[in-house]
mmCIF file of C-alpha atoms in Angstrom:
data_model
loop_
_atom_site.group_PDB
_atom_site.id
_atom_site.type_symbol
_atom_site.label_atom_id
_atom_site.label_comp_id
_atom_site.label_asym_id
_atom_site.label_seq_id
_atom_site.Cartn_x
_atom_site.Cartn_y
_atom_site.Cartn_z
ATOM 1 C CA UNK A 1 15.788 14.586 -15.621
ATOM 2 C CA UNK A 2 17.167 14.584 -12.093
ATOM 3 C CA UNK A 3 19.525 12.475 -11.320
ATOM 4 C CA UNK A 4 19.291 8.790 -9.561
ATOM 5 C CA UNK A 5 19.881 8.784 -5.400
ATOM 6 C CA UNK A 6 23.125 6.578 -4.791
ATOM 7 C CA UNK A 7 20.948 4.146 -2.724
ATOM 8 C CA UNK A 8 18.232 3.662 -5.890
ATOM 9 C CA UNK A 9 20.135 0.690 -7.157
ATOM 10 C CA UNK A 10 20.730 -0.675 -3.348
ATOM 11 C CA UNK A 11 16.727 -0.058 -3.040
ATOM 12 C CA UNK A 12 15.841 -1.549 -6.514
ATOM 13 C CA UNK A 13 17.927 -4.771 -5.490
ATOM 14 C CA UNK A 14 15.921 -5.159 -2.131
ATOM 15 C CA UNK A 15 12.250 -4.455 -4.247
ATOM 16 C CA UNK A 16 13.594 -6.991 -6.621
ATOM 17 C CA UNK A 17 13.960 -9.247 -4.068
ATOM 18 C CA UNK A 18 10.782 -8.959 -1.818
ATOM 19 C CA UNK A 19 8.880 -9.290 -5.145
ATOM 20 C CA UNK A 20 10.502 -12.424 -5.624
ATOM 21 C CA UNK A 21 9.501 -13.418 -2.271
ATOM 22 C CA UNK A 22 5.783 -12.508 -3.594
ATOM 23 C CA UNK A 23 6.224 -14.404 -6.665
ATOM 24 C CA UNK A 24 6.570 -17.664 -4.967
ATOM 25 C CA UNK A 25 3.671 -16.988 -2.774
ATOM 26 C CA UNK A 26 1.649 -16.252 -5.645
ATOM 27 C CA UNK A 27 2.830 -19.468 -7.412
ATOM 28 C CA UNK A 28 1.744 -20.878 -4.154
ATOM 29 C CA UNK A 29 -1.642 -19.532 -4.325
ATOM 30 C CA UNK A 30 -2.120 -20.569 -8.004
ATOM 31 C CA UNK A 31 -1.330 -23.847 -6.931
ATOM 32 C CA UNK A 32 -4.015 -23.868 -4.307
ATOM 33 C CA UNK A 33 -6.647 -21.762 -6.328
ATOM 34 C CA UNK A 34 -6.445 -24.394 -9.253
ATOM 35 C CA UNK A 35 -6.984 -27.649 -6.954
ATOM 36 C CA UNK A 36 -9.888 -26.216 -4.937
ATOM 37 C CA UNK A 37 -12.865 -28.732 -5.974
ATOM 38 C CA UNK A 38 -16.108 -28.492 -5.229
ATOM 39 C CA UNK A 39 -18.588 -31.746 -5.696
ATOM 40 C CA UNK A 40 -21.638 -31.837 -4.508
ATOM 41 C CA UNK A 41 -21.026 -29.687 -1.986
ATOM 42 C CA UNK A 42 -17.879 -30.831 -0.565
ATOM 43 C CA UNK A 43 -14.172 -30.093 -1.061
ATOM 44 C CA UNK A 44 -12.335 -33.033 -2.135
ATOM 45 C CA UNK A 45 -9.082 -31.633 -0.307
ATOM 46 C CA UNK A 46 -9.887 -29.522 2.202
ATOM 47 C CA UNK A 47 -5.833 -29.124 3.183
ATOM 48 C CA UNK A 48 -5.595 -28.096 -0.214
ATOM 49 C CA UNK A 49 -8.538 -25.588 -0.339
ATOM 50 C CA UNK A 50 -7.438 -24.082 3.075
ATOM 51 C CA UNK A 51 -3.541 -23.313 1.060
ATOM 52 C CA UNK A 52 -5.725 -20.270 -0.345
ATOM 53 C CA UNK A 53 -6.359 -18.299 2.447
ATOM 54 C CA UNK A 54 -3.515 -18.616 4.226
ATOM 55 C CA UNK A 55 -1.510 -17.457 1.221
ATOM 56 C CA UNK A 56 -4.116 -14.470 0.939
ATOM 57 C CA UNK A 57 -3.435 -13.802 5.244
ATOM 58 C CA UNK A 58 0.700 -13.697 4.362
ATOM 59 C CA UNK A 59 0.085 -11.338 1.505
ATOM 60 C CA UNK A 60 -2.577 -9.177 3.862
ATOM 61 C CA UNK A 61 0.009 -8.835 6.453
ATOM 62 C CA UNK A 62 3.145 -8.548 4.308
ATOM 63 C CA UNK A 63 2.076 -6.119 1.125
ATOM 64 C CA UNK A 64 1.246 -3.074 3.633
ATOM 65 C CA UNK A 65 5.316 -3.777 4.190
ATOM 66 C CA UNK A 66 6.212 -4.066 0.543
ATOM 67 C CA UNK A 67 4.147 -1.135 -0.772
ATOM 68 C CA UNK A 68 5.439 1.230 1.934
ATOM 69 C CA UNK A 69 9.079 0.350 1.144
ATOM 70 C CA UNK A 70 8.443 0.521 -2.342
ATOM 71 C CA UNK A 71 6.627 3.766 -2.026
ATOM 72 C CA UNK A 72 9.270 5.598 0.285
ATOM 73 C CA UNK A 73 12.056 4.697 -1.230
ATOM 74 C CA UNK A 74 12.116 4.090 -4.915
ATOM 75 C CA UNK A 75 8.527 5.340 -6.144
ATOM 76 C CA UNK A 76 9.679 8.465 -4.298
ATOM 77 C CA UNK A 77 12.532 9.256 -5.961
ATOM 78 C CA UNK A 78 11.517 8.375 -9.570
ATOM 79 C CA UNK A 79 8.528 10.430 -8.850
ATOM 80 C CA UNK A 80 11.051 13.420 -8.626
ATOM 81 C CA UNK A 81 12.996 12.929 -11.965
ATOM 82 C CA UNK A 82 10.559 13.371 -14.415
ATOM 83 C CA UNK A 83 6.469 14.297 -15.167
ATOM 84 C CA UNK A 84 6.223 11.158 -16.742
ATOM 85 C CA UNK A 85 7.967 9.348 -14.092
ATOM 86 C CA UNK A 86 5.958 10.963 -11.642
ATOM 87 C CA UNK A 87 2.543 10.116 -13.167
ATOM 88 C CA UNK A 88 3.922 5.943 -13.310
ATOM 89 C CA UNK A 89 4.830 6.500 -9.352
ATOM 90 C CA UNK A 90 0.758 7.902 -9.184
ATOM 91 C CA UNK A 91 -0.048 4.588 -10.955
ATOM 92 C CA UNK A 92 2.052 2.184 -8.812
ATOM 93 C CA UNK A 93 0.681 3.845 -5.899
ATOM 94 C CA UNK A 94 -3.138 3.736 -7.090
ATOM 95 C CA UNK A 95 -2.614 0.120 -8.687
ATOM 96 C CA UNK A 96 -1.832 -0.936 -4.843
ATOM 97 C CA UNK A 97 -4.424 0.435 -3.213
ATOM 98 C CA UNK A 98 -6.697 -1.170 -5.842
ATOM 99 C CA UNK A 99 -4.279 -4.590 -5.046
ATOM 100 C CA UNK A 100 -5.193 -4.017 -1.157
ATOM 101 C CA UNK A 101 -9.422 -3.656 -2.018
ATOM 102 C CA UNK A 102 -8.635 -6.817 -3.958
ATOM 103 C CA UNK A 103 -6.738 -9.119 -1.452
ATOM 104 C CA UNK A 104 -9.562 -8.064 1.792
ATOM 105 C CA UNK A 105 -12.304 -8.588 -0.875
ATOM 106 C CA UNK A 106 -10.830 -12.278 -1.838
ATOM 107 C CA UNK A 107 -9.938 -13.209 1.755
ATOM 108 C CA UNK A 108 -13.812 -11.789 3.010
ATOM 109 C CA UNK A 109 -14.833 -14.203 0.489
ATOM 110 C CA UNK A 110 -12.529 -17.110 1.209
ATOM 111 C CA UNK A 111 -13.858 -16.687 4.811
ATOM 112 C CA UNK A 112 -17.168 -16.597 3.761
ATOM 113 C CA UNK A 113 -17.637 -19.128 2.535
ATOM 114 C CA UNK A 114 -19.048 -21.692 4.410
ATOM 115 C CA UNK A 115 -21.703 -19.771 4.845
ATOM 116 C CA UNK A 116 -22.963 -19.573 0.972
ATOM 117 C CA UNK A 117 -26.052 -21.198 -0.453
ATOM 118 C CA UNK A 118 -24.660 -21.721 -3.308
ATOM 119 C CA UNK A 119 -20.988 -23.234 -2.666
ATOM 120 C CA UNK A 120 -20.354 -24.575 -6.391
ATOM 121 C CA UNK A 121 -20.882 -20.749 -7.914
ATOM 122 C CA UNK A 122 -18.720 -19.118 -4.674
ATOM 123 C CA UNK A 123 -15.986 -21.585 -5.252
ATOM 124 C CA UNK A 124 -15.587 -20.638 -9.210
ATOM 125 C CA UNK A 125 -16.101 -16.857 -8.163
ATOM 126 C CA UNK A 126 -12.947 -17.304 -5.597
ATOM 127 C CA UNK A 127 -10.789 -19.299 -8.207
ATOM 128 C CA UNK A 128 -11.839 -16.671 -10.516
ATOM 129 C CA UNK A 129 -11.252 -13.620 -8.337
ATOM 130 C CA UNK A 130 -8.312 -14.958 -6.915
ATOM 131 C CA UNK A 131 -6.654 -15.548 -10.282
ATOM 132 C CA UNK A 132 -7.491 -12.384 -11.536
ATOM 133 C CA UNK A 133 -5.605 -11.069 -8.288
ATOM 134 C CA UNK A 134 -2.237 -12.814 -8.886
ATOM 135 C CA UNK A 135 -2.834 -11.659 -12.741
ATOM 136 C CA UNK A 136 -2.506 -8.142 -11.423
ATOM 137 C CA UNK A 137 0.157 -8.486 -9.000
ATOM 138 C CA UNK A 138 2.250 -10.385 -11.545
ATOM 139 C CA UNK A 139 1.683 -7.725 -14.611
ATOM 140 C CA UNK A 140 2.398 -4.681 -11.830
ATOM 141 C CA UNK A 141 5.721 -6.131 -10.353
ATOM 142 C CA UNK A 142 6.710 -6.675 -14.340
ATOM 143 C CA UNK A 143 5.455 -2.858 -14.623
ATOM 144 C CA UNK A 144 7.948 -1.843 -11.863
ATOM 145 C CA UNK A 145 10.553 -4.141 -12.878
ATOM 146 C CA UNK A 146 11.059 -3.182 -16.474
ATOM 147 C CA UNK A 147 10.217 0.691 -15.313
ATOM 148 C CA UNK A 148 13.199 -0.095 -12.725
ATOM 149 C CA UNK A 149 15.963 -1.480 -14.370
ATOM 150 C CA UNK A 150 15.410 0.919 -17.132
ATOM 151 C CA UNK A 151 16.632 3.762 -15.437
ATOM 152 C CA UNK A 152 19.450 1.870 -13.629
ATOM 153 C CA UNK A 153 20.354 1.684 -17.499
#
């Protein structure tokens, strides 16, 4: 196995932290996702309902950011040390594209929406799909994490 680069640890440390920056705009989005109500056609909180998509526009024009940092800099040099190391870099890599399909889909949806004929269904579809979205960001950034600090190890 190839050795680490000097500047994987300093790079880990600034992944760590943007994906704690993520974290608490997915906590954020949670938030919003589980207080979006739909009765009788009307949002009880629209304020609330609108927290959604604006999370979903930070994280559309901040993850192109993240995953090309992440990508350049660590991915890229794990994907050097080992076959095995270079087939999880291949994953990360593929997981965020699938993550970027996922976010336009959800915000497409979010914007949307007004114009459904059946808002009740489209509302559980977004909470659904938008759950199911921070799900998958969470488990990959615990992926990277654990992959991560196990070679600083």
């Amino acid at each position: 196995m190839a050795s680490l680069d000097p500047k994987f640890h300093e790079e880990t440390v600034s992944i760590h932290k943007e994906h704690e920056e993520l974290v608490a705009q997915l906590d954020q989005m949670d938030a919003a996702l589980e207080q979006i109500v739909c009765y009788s056609e009307i949002f009880t909180d629209l304020a609330t309902a609108n927290q959604a998509p604006s999370r979903g526009k930070w994280m559309a024009e901040w993850l192109p950011r993240h995953y090309e940092h992440e990508e350049t800099t660590v991915l890229e040099t794990i994907a050097k040390m080992s076959p095995e190391l270079a087939s999880f870099a291949r994953e990360m890599k593929r997981q965020h594209n699938e993550m970027r399909v996922r976010l336009e889909n959800f915000r497409d949806s979010m914007e949307h929406l007004s114009e459904t004929t059946d808002l009740e269904d489209a509302v559980n579809q977004i909470k659904k799909d938008g759950t199911n979205l921070t799900r998958m960001m969470r488990l990959h950034m615990a992926a990277e994490e654990k992959k991560f600090a196990s070679l600083e190890n």
